[in-house]
Amino acid sequence: MALEIAVLASGSSGNAIYLNEGNITLLIDAGLSGKEIERRMKKIARNPADLDALLITHEHGDHIKGAGVLARRYNIPIYATEGTWKAAEKKLGKLKSRQKRLTKERWQLGGLTIESFPIPHDAAEPVGYTFSNEEIKVGLATDMGYITSEITEALQGLDCLLLEANHDLDLLREGSYPVRLKRRIRSEGGHLSNEETARWLPEILASSRSNYPVVFLSHLSAENNRPELAYLTVKNSLKEAGYNIGDDLILKCAPRREPGKLLVLDNLCQEGEKS
Ligand SMILES: [Zn+2]
Ligand SMILES: [Zn+2]
C-alpha cells in the first residue's frame, strides 16, 4: 500500500510532518501553532480532524508548540517517551491520554509499523522514527549532535529519508550567534552540519531498498544555512560516491514557510511528483 508524506514545516522555527498509510494518519511533531498547522494541512487538502496520532521527537518548542492545542481540539493521542512527557508537561497542558513509548521500541498503528530510536541531542529523551509497511519505509532523523551506529542501523533499507542538514560550518562560524550558542549547536547535544550529513548520506543510501529514494534535507537553520548551500554540499558528496541526483535519487530541501507537496510513495517508489 502506498504511503503519503508531506513536510508541513522544517527548521528551527517549527517542524511538522504529515504521514498517511491506509486509514492511519499521523503528524510527527507539531512545532507551529495549532492554527498554522491547520492552515498548512488545508493547503495540502488534508483535514486535522482525520489525525489518529501525534508523535513527538522531543520537547523543544520547534517540535511541540501546537501539539497540546491540536490534541485537545481534535481528541488526538500524543505519543512520546517518558522523558519527553516529563519535560514537555507544562507546555503541552492538560491532556486526556498520554501514550508512552521507549526510546527504542517498535509498535503498530493499523498497517503501519513505527520504530523509535535514540538520538544524541540536548533534550530529555529524544528520538528519531522510522515508519514502514510491507512495501515502503520512511525515516526521520533530525536534531542530532553527532551520528551514532544505532541511528545508521535504524535508517537501513529506506525509500524516503528526512535527514538533518542544520548549518553550514562557515556560516555558523562567521555568523552573529553568540559564542555560547555556536558551541551548543556544534556540541554533542546540538545539530548536524551540511558537511557531516553530506559525508554520511552515501552510507545510508547504500542500504536503500528503493532504486529511486527520496531524500529531504531537513531542519535547516534560517541563520546559519542556505538551502542551495546544503543542497550543493550534499550533491557534491553524493557525486563523489557515484550517485547522480535525478538518475539515482531525488534530493530536496524540506520547506520552511509553506508546506511541501504531498508525495505518494508506492512500491516502485515512483512518487507522485517529480521535479
Ligand atoms: Zn529542532
Ligand atoms: Zn531540538
Coordinates of N, CA and C in Angstrom, one line a residue, residues 60-205:
H60 N 11.6 20.3 22.6 CA 11.9 21.7 22.2 C 10.7 22.3 21.5
G61 N 10.6 23.6 21.7 CA 9.4 24.3 21.2 C 9.2 24.2 19.7
D62 N 10.2 24.1 18.9 CA 10.1 23.9 17.5 C 9.5 22.6 17.1
H63 N 9.2 21.7 18.1 CA 8.7 20.4 17.8 C 7.3 20.2 18.5
I64 N 7.0 21.0 19.5 CA 5.7 20.7 20.2 C 4.8 21.9 20.4
K65 N 5.2 23.1 19.8 CA 4.4 24.3 20.0 C 2.9 24.1 19.9
G66 N 2.4 23.4 18.9 CA 0.9 23.3 18.7 C 0.4 22.0 19.1
A67 N 1.2 21.1 19.7 CA 0.8 19.7 20.0 C -0.4 19.7 21.0
G68 N -0.3 20.4 22.1 CA -1.3 20.3 23.1 C -2.7 20.8 22.5
V69 N -2.6 21.9 21.8 CA -3.8 22.5 21.3 C -4.5 21.6 20.3
L70 N -3.7 21.0 19.4 CA -4.3 20.1 18.4 C -4.9 18.8 19.1
A71 N -4.1 18.3 20.1 CA -4.5 17.1 20.7 C -5.9 17.3 21.4
R72 N -6.1 18.5 22.0 CA -7.3 18.8 22.7 C -8.4 19.1 21.7
R73 N -8.1 19.8 20.7 CA -9.1 20.3 19.7 C -9.7 19.1 18.9
Y74 N -8.9 18.1 18.6 CA -9.3 17.0 17.7 C -9.3 15.7 18.5
N75 N -9.0 15.7 19.8 CA -9.0 14.5 20.5 C -8.0 13.5 20.0
I76 N -6.8 13.9 19.8 CA -5.7 13.1 19.2 C -4.8 12.6 20.3
P77 N -4.5 11.3 20.4 CA -3.5 10.9 21.4 C -2.1 11.3 21.0
I78 N -1.3 11.7 22.0 CA 0.1 12.1 21.7 C 1.0 10.9 22.2
Y79 N 2.0 10.6 21.4 CA 3.0 9.5 21.7 C 4.3 10.2 21.9
A80 N 5.0 9.9 23.0 CA 6.3 10.4 23.3 C 7.0 9.5 24.3
T81 N 8.3 9.7 24.5 CA 9.0 8.9 25.5 C 8.7 9.5 26.9
E82 N 8.9 8.8 27.9 CA 8.7 9.2 29.3 C 9.4 10.5 29.6
G83 N 10.7 10.6 29.2 CA 11.5 11.8 29.4 C 10.9 13.0 28.7
T84 N 10.4 12.8 27.5 CA 9.8 13.9 26.7 C 8.5 14.3 27.4
W85 N 7.7 13.4 27.9 CA 6.5 13.7 28.6 C 6.8 14.6 29.8
K86 N 7.7 14.2 30.6 CA 8.1 14.9 31.8 C 8.5 16.4 31.5
A87 N 9.4 16.5 30.5 CA 10.0 17.8 30.1 C 8.9 18.7 29.4
A88 N 8.0 18.0 28.8 CA 7.0 18.8 27.9 C 5.7 19.1 28.7
E89 N 5.6 18.5 29.8 CA 4.3 18.5 30.6 C 3.6 19.9 30.6
K90 N 4.4 20.9 31.0 CA 3.8 22.2 31.2 C 3.4 22.8 29.9
K91 N 4.2 22.7 28.9 CA 4.0 23.3 27.6 C 2.8 22.6 26.9
L92 N 2.6 21.3 27.1 CA 1.5 20.6 26.4 C 0.2 20.9 27.1
G93 N 0.2 21.2 28.4 CA -1.1 21.4 29.1 C -1.9 20.2 29.4
K94 N -3.1 20.3 29.8 CA -3.9 19.2 30.2 C -4.3 18.3 29.0
L95 N -4.1 17.0 29.2 CA -4.5 16.1 28.1 C -5.2 14.8 28.7
K96 N -6.1 14.3 27.9 CA -6.8 13.1 28.3 C -6.0 11.9 28.4
S97 N -5.2 11.6 27.3 CA -4.4 10.4 27.3 C -2.9 10.7 27.1
R98 N -2.0 9.9 27.6 CA -0.6 10.1 27.4 C 0.0 8.7 27.0
Q99 N 0.3 8.6 25.7 CA 0.9 7.4 25.2 C 2.4 7.4 25.4
K100 N 2.9 6.5 26.2 CA 4.3 6.5 26.5 C 5.0 5.4 25.7
R101 N 6.1 5.8 25.1 CA 6.9 4.8 24.3 C 8.4 4.9 24.8
L102 N 9.1 3.8 24.6 CA 10.5 3.8 24.9 C 11.3 4.4 23.8
T103 N 12.6 4.8 24.1 CA 13.4 5.4 23.1 C 13.7 4.4 22.0
K104 N 13.7 3.1 22.3 CA 13.9 2.1 21.3 C 12.7 1.1 21.4
E105 N 11.7 1.3 20.5 CA 10.5 0.5 20.6 C 9.9 0.4 19.2
R106 N 9.3 -0.8 19.0 CA 8.6 -1.0 17.7 C 7.1 -1.2 18.1
W107 N 6.2 -0.5 17.4 CA 4.8 -0.7 17.6 C 4.0 -0.5 16.4
Q108 N 2.7 -0.9 16.4 CA 1.9 -0.9 15.2 C 0.8 0.0 15.4
L109 N 0.5 0.8 14.3 CA -0.8 1.6 14.3 C -1.4 1.2 12.9
G110 N -2.5 0.5 13.0 CA -3.1 0.0 11.7 C -2.0 -0.9 11.0
G111 N -1.8 -0.6 9.7 CA -0.9 -1.3 8.9 C 0.5 -0.7 9.0
L112 N 0.7 0.3 9.8 CA 2.0 1.0 9.9 C 2.8 0.5 11.0
T113 N 4.1 0.1 10.8 CA 5.0 -0.2 11.8 C 5.8 1.0 12.2
I114 N 5.9 1.4 13.4 CA 6.6 2.5 13.9 C 7.7 2.1 14.7
E115 N 8.9 2.6 14.5 CA 10.1 2.3 15.3 C 10.7 3.6 15.8
S116 N 11.0 3.6 17.1 CA 11.8 4.8 17.6 C 13.2 4.4 17.9
F117 N 14.1 5.3 17.8 CA 15.5 5.1 18.1 C 16.1 6.3 18.8
P118 N 17.0 6.1 19.7 CA 17.6 7.3 20.4 C 18.5 8.2 19.6
I119 N 18.5 9.5 19.8 CA 19.3 10.4 19.1 C 20.1 11.3 20.1
P120 N 21.3 11.6 19.8 CA 22.0 12.5 20.8 C 21.7 14.0 20.6
H121 N 21.0 14.6 21.6 CA 20.6 15.9 21.5 C 20.3 16.5 22.9
D122 N 20.4 17.8 23.1 CA 20.3 18.3 24.4 C 18.8 18.4 24.9
A123 N 18.1 17.3 24.9 CA 16.7 17.2 25.3 C 16.7 16.0 26.3
A124 N 15.5 15.8 26.9 CA 15.4 14.8 28.0 C 15.6 13.4 27.5
E125 N 14.8 13.0 26.5 CA 14.9 11.6 25.9 C 14.4 11.7 24.5
P126 N 15.3 12.3 23.6 CA 14.9 12.5 22.2 C 15.0 11.2 21.3
V127 N 14.1 11.2 20.3 CA 14.1 10.0 19.4 C 14.0 10.5 18.0
G128 N 14.4 9.6 17.1 CA 14.0 9.6 15.7 C 13.0 8.5 15.4
Y129 N 12.4 8.4 14.2 CA 11.5 7.4 13.9 C 11.7 6.8 12.5
T130 N 11.2 5.6 12.4 CA 11.0 5.1 11.0 C 9.6 4.6 11.0
F131 N 9.0 4.6 9.8 CA 7.6 4.2 9.5 C 7.6 3.3 8.3
S132 N 7.0 2.1 8.5 CA 7.1 1.2 7.3 C 5.8 0.3 7.3
N133 N 5.5 -0.1 6.0 CA 4.6 -1.2 5.8 C 5.4 -2.2 5.0
E134 N 4.7 -3.2 4.4 CA 5.4 -4.2 3.7 C 6.2 -3.7 2.5
E135 N 5.9 -2.5 2.0 CA 6.5 -2.1 0.8 C 7.4 -0.9 0.9
I136 N 7.0 0.0 1.8 CA 7.7 1.3 1.9 C 8.3 1.6 3.3
K137 N 9.5 2.2 3.4 CA 10.0 2.6 4.7 C 10.5 4.0 4.6
V138 N 10.0 4.8 5.6 CA 10.4 6.2 5.7 C 11.1 6.4 7.0
G139 N 12.2 7.2 7.0 CA 13.0 7.5 8.2 C 13.0 9.0 8.5
L140 N 13.0 9.4 9.7 CA 13.1 10.8 10.1 C 14.2 10.9 11.2
A141 N 15.2 11.7 10.9 CA 16.3 11.8 11.9 C 16.8 13.3 11.8
T142 N 16.4 14.1 12.8 CA 16.9 15.5 12.9 C 17.3 15.8 14.3
D143 N 17.9 16.9 14.6 CA 18.3 17.3 15.9 C 19.3 16.3 16.5
M144 N 20.4 16.1 15.8 CA 21.4 15.2 16.3 C 22.7 15.9 16.4
G145 N 23.3 15.8 17.6 CA 24.7 16.4 17.8 C 25.7 15.6 17.0
Y146 N 25.6 14.3 16.9 CA 26.5 13.5 16.1 C 25.8 12.3 15.6
I147 N 26.5 11.5 14.8 CA 25.9 10.3 14.2 C 26.3 9.1 15.0
T148 N 25.4 8.3 15.4 CA 25.7 7.0 16.1 C 25.4 5.8 15.2
S149 N 26.1 4.7 15.6 CA 25.9 3.5 14.8 C 24.4 3.0 14.9
E150 N 23.8 3.3 16.0 CA 22.4 3.0 16.3 C 21.5 3.7 15.3
I151 N 21.8 5.0 15.0 CA 21.0 5.7 14.0 C 21.2 5.1 12.6
T152 N 22.4 4.9 12.3 CA 22.7 4.4 10.9 C 22.0 3.1 10.7
E153 N 22.0 2.2 11.8 CA 21.3 0.9 11.7 C 19.8 1.1 11.5
A154 N 19.2 2.0 12.3 CA 17.8 2.3 12.2 C 17.4 2.7 10.8
L155 N 18.3 3.4 10.1 CA 17.9 4.0 8.8 C 18.3 3.1 7.6
Q156 N 18.4 1.8 7.9 CA 18.7 0.9 6.8 C 17.5 0.6 6.0
G157 N 17.6 0.4 4.7 CA 16.5 -0.1 3.9 C 15.4 0.9 3.6
L158 N 15.8 2.2 3.6 CA 14.7 3.2 3.4 C 14.4 3.5 1.9
D159 N 13.2 4.0 1.8 CA 12.7 4.6 0.5 C 12.7 6.1 0.5
C160 N 12.5 6.6 1.7 CA 12.4 8.1 1.8 C 13.0 8.4 3.2
L161 N 13.8 9.5 3.1 CA 14.5 9.9 4.3 C 14.5 11.4 4.6
L162 N 14.1 11.8 5.8 CA 14.2 13.2 6.2 C 15.4 13.3 7.1
L163 N 16.4 13.9 6.7 CA 17.7 13.9 7.4 C 18.2 15.4 7.7
E164 N 18.7 15.6 8.9 CA 19.1 16.9 9.2 C 20.3 17.4 8.5
A165 N 20.2 18.6 8.0 CA 21.4 19.4 7.5 C 21.2 20.8 8.0
N166 N 21.6 20.9 9.3 CA 21.2 22.1 10.0 C 22.0 23.4 9.6
H167 N 23.3 23.3 9.5 CA 24.1 24.5 9.3 C 25.3 24.3 8.4
D168 N 25.7 25.4 7.8 CA 27.0 25.4 7.1 C 28.1 25.8 8.1
L169 N 29.2 25.1 8.1 CA 30.2 25.4 9.2 C 30.7 26.8 9.1
D170 N 31.0 27.3 7.9 CA 31.5 28.7 7.7 C 30.5 29.7 8.1
L171 N 29.2 29.5 7.7 CA 28.2 30.5 8.0 C 28.0 30.5 9.5
L172 N 28.0 29.4 10.2 CA 27.9 29.4 11.6 C 29.1 30.1 12.3
R173 N 30.3 29.8 11.8 CA 31.5 30.4 12.4 C 31.5 31.9 12.3
E174 N 31.1 32.3 11.1 CA 31.2 33.8 10.9 C 29.9 34.5 11.2
G175 N 28.8 33.8 11.6 CA 27.5 34.4 11.8 C 27.4 35.2 13.1
S176 N 26.2 35.7 13.4 CA 26.1 36.6 14.5 C 25.7 35.9 15.8
Y177 N 25.5 34.6 15.8 CA 25.1 33.9 17.1 C 26.2 34.1 18.1
P178 N 25.8 34.3 19.4 CA 26.7 34.3 20.5 C 27.6 33.1 20.6
V179 N 28.8 33.2 21.0 CA 29.7 32.1 21.1 C 29.1 30.9 21.8
R180 N 28.4 31.1 22.9 CA 27.8 30.1 23.7 C 26.8 29.2 22.8
L181 N 26.0 29.9 22.0 CA 25.0 29.3 21.2 C 25.7 28.5 20.0
K182 N 26.8 29.1 19.5 CA 27.5 28.4 18.4 C 28.1 27.1 19.0
R183 N 28.6 27.2 20.2 CA 29.2 26.0 20.8 C 28.1 24.9 21.0
R184 N 26.9 25.4 21.5 CA 25.8 24.4 21.7 C 25.4 23.7 20.4
I185 N 25.4 24.5 19.3 CA 25.0 23.9 18.0 C 26.0 22.8 17.6
R186 N 27.3 23.1 17.8 CA 28.4 22.2 17.4 C 28.6 21.1 18.4
S187 N 28.0 21.2 19.6 CA 28.2 20.2 20.7 C 27.6 18.8 20.3
E188 N 27.9 17.9 21.2 CA 27.3 16.5 21.0 C 25.8 16.5 21.3
G189 N 25.3 17.6 21.8 CA 23.8 17.7 22.0 C 23.2 18.7 21.1
G190 N 23.9 19.0 20.0 CA 23.5 20.0 19.1 C 22.9 19.5 17.8
H191 N 23.4 20.0 16.7 CA 22.8 19.7 15.4 C 23.9 19.3 14.3
L192 N 23.5 18.6 13.3 CA 24.4 18.1 12.3 C 24.6 19.2 11.2
S193 N 25.8 19.4 10.8 CA 26.1 20.3 9.8 C 25.9 19.7 8.4
N194 N 25.8 20.6 7.4 CA 25.7 20.1 6.0 C 26.8 19.1 5.7
E195 N 28.0 19.5 6.1 CA 29.2 18.7 5.8 C 29.1 17.3 6.4
E196 N 28.7 17.2 7.6 CA 28.5 15.9 8.3 C 27.5 15.0 7.6
T197 N 26.4 15.6 7.3 CA 25.3 14.9 6.6 C 25.8 14.5 5.2
A198 N 26.5 15.3 4.5 CA 27.0 15.0 3.2 C 27.9 13.8 3.2
R199 N 28.7 13.7 4.2 CA 29.7 12.6 4.3 C 29.0 11.3 4.7
W200 N 27.9 11.4 5.4 CA 27.2 10.3 6.0 C 26.2 9.7 5.0
L201 N 25.5 10.5 4.2 CA 24.4 10.1 3.4 C 24.7 8.9 2.5
P202 N 25.9 8.9 1.8 CA 26.1 7.8 0.9 C 26.1 6.4 1.6
E203 N 26.5 6.4 2.9 CA 26.4 5.1 3.6 C 24.9 4.7 3.8
I204 N 24.1 5.6 4.1 CA 22.7 5.3 4.3 C 22.1 4.9 3.0
L205 N 22.4 5.6 1.9 CA 21.8 5.3 0.6 C 22.3 3.9 0.1

